Tab-separated table of C-alpha atoms and ligand atoms in Angstrom:
chain	number	residue	atom	x	y	z
A	150	UNK	CA	-29.138	13.877	8.294
A	151	UNK	CA	-31.973	11.848	7.618
A	152	UNK	CA	-31.540	8.544	5.357
A	153	UNK	CA	-34.453	6.903	3.460
A	154	UNK	CA	-34.100	3.018	2.567
A	155	UNK	CA	-36.585	2.145	-0.032
A	156	UNK	CA	-36.812	-1.967	-0.161
A	157	UNK	CA	-39.405	-4.910	-0.615
A	158	UNK	CA	-38.910	-7.211	2.597
A	159	UNK	CA	-38.101	-4.101	5.906
A	160	UNK	CA	-38.623	-6.371	7.889
A	161	UNK	CA	-34.626	-7.017	7.490
A	162	UNK	CA	-33.973	-3.775	8.608
A	163	UNK	CA	-35.877	-4.438	12.083
A	164	UNK	CA	-33.279	-4.873	14.076
A	165	UNK	CA	-30.156	-2.313	13.454
A	166	UNK	CA	-31.362	0.323	13.886
A	167	UNK	CA	-33.233	-0.497	17.038
A	168	UNK	CA	-30.593	-0.804	19.059
A	169	UNK	CA	-28.112	0.907	20.555
A	170	UNK	CA	-24.951	3.366	19.278
A	171	UNK	CA	-28.255	3.772	16.139
A	172	UNK	CA	-31.132	3.938	17.744
A	173	UNK	CA	-29.166	6.539	20.081
A	174	UNK	CA	-28.483	8.639	17.075
A	175	UNK	CA	-32.011	8.512	15.887
A	176	UNK	CA	-33.484	9.764	19.970
A	177	UNK	CA	-30.992	12.564	20.302
A	178	UNK	CA	-32.034	13.527	16.907
A	179	UNK	CA	-28.813	13.452	15.002
A	180	UNK	CA	-30.225	11.029	12.890
A	181	UNK	CA	-33.468	9.869	11.491
A	182	UNK	CA	-33.521	5.711	9.163
A	183	UNK	CA	-37.170	5.551	7.296
A	184	UNK	CA	-37.589	2.482	5.454
A	185	UNK	CA	-40.367	2.279	2.850
A	186	UNK	CA	-41.868	-1.074	1.457
A	187	UNK	CA	-42.171	-0.655	-2.433
A	188	UNK	CA	-45.508	-2.765	-2.086
A	189	UNK	CA	-46.953	0.760	-1.072
A	190	UNK	CA	-46.074	2.329	-4.350
A	191	UNK	CA	-47.234	-0.762	-6.475
A	192	UNK	CA	-50.278	-0.245	-8.069
A	193	UNK	CA	-50.544	-3.712	-9.366
A	194	UNK	CA	-53.528	-5.352	-7.924
A	195	UNK	CA	-51.042	-8.098	-5.923
A	196	UNK	CA	-49.537	-5.702	-4.325
A	197	UNK	CA	-46.956	-7.125	-7.076
A	198	UNK	CA	-42.957	-5.245	-7.689
A	199	UNK	CA	-41.130	-7.992	-10.334
A	200	UNK	CA	-41.813	-9.226	-13.168
A	201	UNK	CA	-39.690	-12.216	-15.370
A	202	UNK	CA	-36.343	-10.638	-17.016
A	203	UNK	CA	-36.810	-9.783	-21.156
A	204	UNK	CA	-35.699	-12.410	-22.907
A	205	UNK	CA	-35.587	-15.177	-20.313
A	206	UNK	CA	-33.459	-17.040	-18.296
A	207	UNK	CA	-34.224	-17.283	-14.225
A	208	UNK	CA	-35.338	-14.979	-11.306
A	209	UNK	CA	-38.092	-12.355	-11.249
A	210	UNK	CA	-36.169	-8.278	-11.546
A	211	UNK	CA	-37.360	-5.376	-9.238
A	212	UNK	CA	-39.777	-3.018	-11.907
A	213	UNK	CA	-38.475	0.706	-12.043
A	214	UNK	CA	-42.905	2.189	-11.726
A	215	UNK	CA	-42.657	1.896	-7.743
A	216	UNK	CA	-39.349	2.179	-7.873
A	217	UNK	CA	-39.588	5.380	-10.374
A	218	UNK	CA	-43.340	5.879	-8.235
A	219	UNK	CA	-40.907	6.102	-4.260
A	220	UNK	CA	-38.499	8.052	-5.202
A	221	UNK	CA	-40.213	10.622	-6.358
A	222	UNK	CA	-42.389	10.895	-3.570
A	223	UNK	CA	-39.327	11.350	-1.254
A	224	UNK	CA	-37.835	14.307	-3.063
A	225	UNK	CA	-41.479	15.806	-3.628
A	226	UNK	CA	-41.193	16.268	0.393
A	227	UNK	CA	-37.107	17.461	0.322
A	228	UNK	CA	-33.830	17.147	-1.833
A	229	UNK	CA	-31.828	14.841	-1.813
A	230	UNK	CA	-28.214	14.984	-2.014
A	231	UNK	CA	-27.954	11.159	-3.125
A	232	UNK	CA	-30.160	7.907	-4.626
A	233	UNK	CA	-27.891	4.915	-4.140
A	234	UNK	CA	-28.448	1.712	-6.118
A	235	UNK	CA	-26.532	-1.181	-3.232
A	236	UNK	CA	-25.352	-3.022	-6.163
A	237	UNK	CA	-22.792	-5.820	-6.503
A	238	UNK	CA	-21.440	-4.535	-9.477
A	239	UNK	CA	-20.485	-0.033	-7.615
A	240	UNK	CA	-17.941	1.278	-6.377
A	241	UNK	CA	-16.316	-0.677	-3.330
A	242	UNK	CA	-17.553	1.196	-0.101
A	243	UNK	CA	-14.738	2.432	1.514
A	244	UNK	CA	-14.593	4.776	5.153
A	245	UNK	CA	-12.605	7.729	2.544
A	246	UNK	CA	-16.626	7.392	1.097
A	247	UNK	CA	-18.422	6.719	4.750
A	248	UNK	CA	-16.658	10.130	5.422
A	249	UNK	CA	-18.056	12.120	3.224
A	250	UNK	CA	-21.029	10.683	3.077
A	251	UNK	CA	-21.917	11.630	6.891
A	252	UNK	CA	-21.346	15.456	5.321
A	253	UNK	CA	-24.682	15.265	3.705
A	254	UNK	CA	-28.045	15.827	4.896
A	255	UNK	CA	-30.825	13.899	3.031
A	256	UNK	CA	-29.796	10.187	1.733
A	257	UNK	CA	-31.428	7.940	0.274
A	258	UNK	CA	-30.654	3.891	-0.187
A	259	UNK	CA	-32.267	1.746	-2.948
A	260	UNK	CA	-31.726	-2.032	-1.696
A	261	UNK	CA	-32.901	-4.317	-4.593
A	262	UNK	CA	-34.053	-8.027	-4.538
A	263	UNK	CA	-34.523	-11.379	-6.769
A	264	UNK	CA	-31.844	-10.151	-9.867
A	265	UNK	CA	-31.804	-7.020	-9.439
A	266	UNK	CA	-33.555	-3.638	-10.720
A	267	UNK	CA	-34.064	-3.249	-14.395
A	268	UNK	CA	-31.330	-1.146	-15.924
A	269	UNK	CA	-33.222	1.540	-16.213
A	270	UNK	CA	-33.836	2.231	-12.384
A	271	UNK	CA	-29.748	2.784	-12.354
A	272	UNK	CA	-30.175	4.914	-16.145
A	273	UNK	CA	-31.823	7.352	-15.387
A	274	UNK	CA	-33.133	6.872	-11.128
A	275	UNK	CA	-29.268	6.564	-8.799
A	276	UNK	CA	-26.247	9.132	-9.028
A	277	UNK	CA	-24.211	6.315	-7.243
A	278	UNK	CA	-24.069	2.433	-7.159
A	279	UNK	CA	-22.455	1.056	-3.330
A	280	UNK	CA	-21.062	-2.063	-3.122
A	281	UNK	CA	-20.064	-3.415	0.680
A	282	UNK	CA	-17.536	-6.274	-1.254
A	283	UNK	CA	-17.089	-8.520	-3.830
A	284	UNK	CA	-19.821	-11.087	-2.942
A	285	UNK	CA	-23.834	-11.384	-3.921
A	286	UNK	CA	-26.380	-10.704	-1.298
A	287	UNK	CA	-29.647	-12.034	-1.719
A	288	UNK	CA	-30.670	-8.163	-1.235
A	289	UNK	CA	-29.690	-5.254	-0.756
A	290	UNK	CA	-30.999	-4.552	2.522
A	291	UNK	CA	-28.598	-5.614	4.820
A	292	UNK	CA	-25.123	-3.795	2.285
A	293	UNK	CA	-27.711	0.442	3.148
A	294	UNK	CA	-27.444	-1.371	7.207
A	295	UNK	CA	-23.899	-1.509	6.579
A	296	UNK	CA	-23.982	1.711	4.912
A	297	UNK	CA	-26.164	3.639	7.392
A	298	UNK	CA	-23.687	2.496	9.982
A	299	UNK	CA	-20.826	3.687	8.914
A	300	UNK	CA	-21.908	7.200	7.545
A	301	UNK	CA	-24.178	7.455	11.346
A	302	UNK	CA	-21.518	7.110	13.688
A	303	UNK	CA	-19.386	9.367	12.134
A	304	UNK	CA	-22.020	12.338	12.466
A	305	UNK	CA	-20.409	14.545	15.446
A	306	UNK	CA	-22.645	13.420	18.703
A	307	UNK	CA	-23.676	9.971	17.863
A	308	UNK	CA	-20.535	8.354	19.548
A	309	UNK	CA	-20.019	9.662	23.408
A	310	UNK	CA	-16.431	10.605	23.409
A	311	UNK	CA	-15.920	12.730	19.892
A	312	UNK	CA	-12.651	10.602	19.303
A	313	UNK	CA	-13.339	7.627	19.443
A	314	UNK	CA	-13.824	7.810	15.635
A	315	UNK	CA	-11.087	9.803	14.230
A	316	UNK	CA	-8.332	6.900	16.497
A	317	UNK	CA	-10.369	3.988	14.203
A	318	UNK	CA	-9.138	1.456	11.606
A	319	UNK	CA	-8.625	3.237	8.429
A	320	UNK	CA	-8.708	6.681	8.916
A	321	UNK	CA	-5.454	7.717	7.799
A	322	UNK	CA	-5.096	4.942	5.992
A	323	UNK	CA	-3.865	3.067	9.789
A	324	UNK	CA	-5.751	0.527	11.648
A	325	UNK	CA	-6.494	1.202	15.231
A	326	UNK	CA	-3.273	-0.409	17.627
A	327	UNK	CA	-4.277	-3.008	20.860
A	328	UNK	CA	-6.866	-2.216	23.413
A	329	UNK	CA	-7.206	-3.756	26.513
A	330	UNK	CA	-9.623	-3.375	29.931
A	331	UNK	CA	-9.743	-4.781	33.718
A	332	UNK	CA	-7.867	-7.120	34.480
A	333	UNK	CA	-4.802	-6.301	34.485
A	334	UNK	CA	-3.137	-10.370	34.656
A	335	UNK	CA	-5.809	-13.259	33.994
A	336	UNK	CA	-4.084	-16.089	33.729
A	337	UNK	CA	-1.009	-15.131	33.937
A	338	UNK	CA	-1.280	-12.522	30.362
A	339	UNK	CA	-0.520	-9.321	30.849
A	340	UNK	CA	-1.293	-5.855	29.852
A	341	UNK	CA	0.957	-3.952	28.787
A	342	UNK	CA	2.895	-1.999	31.572
A	343	UNK	CA	3.309	0.992	29.488
A	344	UNK	CA	-0.895	1.203	29.391
A	345	UNK	CA	-0.601	1.388	33.102
A	346	UNK	CA	1.608	4.547	33.685
A	347	UNK	CA	-0.557	6.771	33.630
A	348	UNK	CA	2.484	8.227	31.351
A	349	UNK	CA	-0.333	9.656	28.332
A	350	UNK	CA	2.697	11.089	25.845
A	351	UNK	CA	4.362	8.388	25.922
A	352	UNK	CA	1.146	5.681	25.482
A	353	UNK	CA	0.110	8.240	22.470
A	354	UNK	CA	3.502	7.259	21.332
A	355	UNK	CA	3.128	3.429	21.614
A	356	UNK	CA	-0.206	3.222	20.391
A	357	UNK	CA	0.856	5.262	16.952
A	358	UNK	CA	3.720	2.447	16.866
A	359	UNK	CA	1.647	-0.966	17.480
A	360	UNK	CA	-0.943	1.191	14.666
A	361	UNK	CA	1.993	1.654	11.966
A	362	UNK	CA	3.468	-2.551	13.702
A	363	UNK	CA	-0.368	-3.654	12.536
A	364	UNK	CA	-0.925	-1.989	9.507
A	365	UNK	CA	2.446	-2.876	8.557
A	366	UNK	CA	1.974	-6.685	9.230
A	367	UNK	CA	-1.653	-7.527	8.020
A	368	UNK	CA	-2.320	-5.064	5.716
A	369	UNK	CA	0.941	-4.660	3.381
A	370	UNK	CA	-1.782	-2.351	0.926
A	371	UNK	CA	-2.799	-0.223	2.750
A	372	UNK	CA	0.597	0.835	5.012
A	373	UNK	CA	1.683	1.765	1.353
A	374	UNK	CA	-1.310	4.614	0.878
A	375	UNK	CA	0.231	5.334	4.865
A	376	UNK	CA	4.079	6.104	4.285
A	377	UNK	CA	3.253	7.645	0.295
B	92	SAH	N1	-27.489	-10.708	-9.856
B	92	SAH	C1	-27.421	-9.549	-9.585
B	92	SAH	C2	-26.858	-9.102	-7.763
B	92	SAH	C3	-27.542	-9.567	-7.481
B	92	SAH	S1	-27.932	-9.696	-5.294
B	92	SAH	C4	-25.593	-9.021	-10.264
B	92	SAH	O1	-25.330	-10.745	-10.336
B	92	SAH	O2	-24.546	-9.271	-9.872
B	92	SAH	C5	-29.914	-8.670	-5.431
B	92	SAH	C6	-29.406	-7.351	-4.167
B	92	SAH	O3	-28.661	-7.377	-3.599
B	92	SAH	C7	-28.448	-6.940	-5.509
B	92	SAH	O4	-29.959	-6.090	-6.264
B	92	SAH	C8	-28.638	-5.749	-5.316
B	92	SAH	O5	-29.110	-4.862	-4.552
B	92	SAH	C9	-28.436	-6.633	-3.345
B	92	SAH	N2	-26.346	-6.541	-3.732
B	92	SAH	C10	-26.528	-7.660	-3.791
B	92	SAH	N3	-25.005	-7.736	-2.979
B	92	SAH	C11	-24.005	-6.760	-2.384
B	92	SAH	C12	-22.917	-6.163	-2.496
B	92	SAH	N4	-22.024	-7.172	-2.821
B	92	SAH	N5	-22.673	-4.777	-2.300
B	92	SAH	C13	-23.572	-4.067	-2.232
B	92	SAH	N6	-25.477	-4.256	-3.153
B	92	SAH	C14	-25.658	-5.676	-2.628
């Protein structure tokens, strides 16, 4: 899978993809994340990519021209399954969406900045809009990193233990059960005996019950979906 992220602050995306699981996914050739500096597509003298909003008001708006030029240049090289604009008013990101996007080949994620992008970008150049939650970030970069992370870890071979992504929270509308590691006793606080019994079948059942209990208590809304 290849993910192209378009940004005016590409420095913000240097960290997330150069360590741990996301770095390894790229080293193994399972995912490729390429960050494009929107300024490289500006034809203005000062490499500017934004302008004042028509009609006035505070805040700059990202112009359509450099965005169009960047998307066109990418599309000339390969086909894209989706061109996604990160936006607080987009469809709310979920595990189901991550599962779905992880099956795609090529994605473009467009990070906005300032007041956002010229509306015509959204009308004509974008195929999908995603929000990572009901709050406003200063730019779409961190949102794009969230999407890329959630999607890339689902690609087969990225996680060492293949089954591990399947037992995460939200798959099957259930939250993950509690986990423990050594020492078996700390400050008098003990790990449940059953987990140390070696009885894998009983452990599986216990974990499933814990998942259900946890979902019921912490997320009654999810539990409703599970039990339906
Ligand atoms: N004026 C806009 C917010 C602009 S914030 C509004 O009120 O809707 C600047 C950029 O940050 C946006 O263009 C978008 O790309 C990104 N962004 C902010 N919050 C986001 C969220 N919750 N999810 C995804 N992207 C977000």
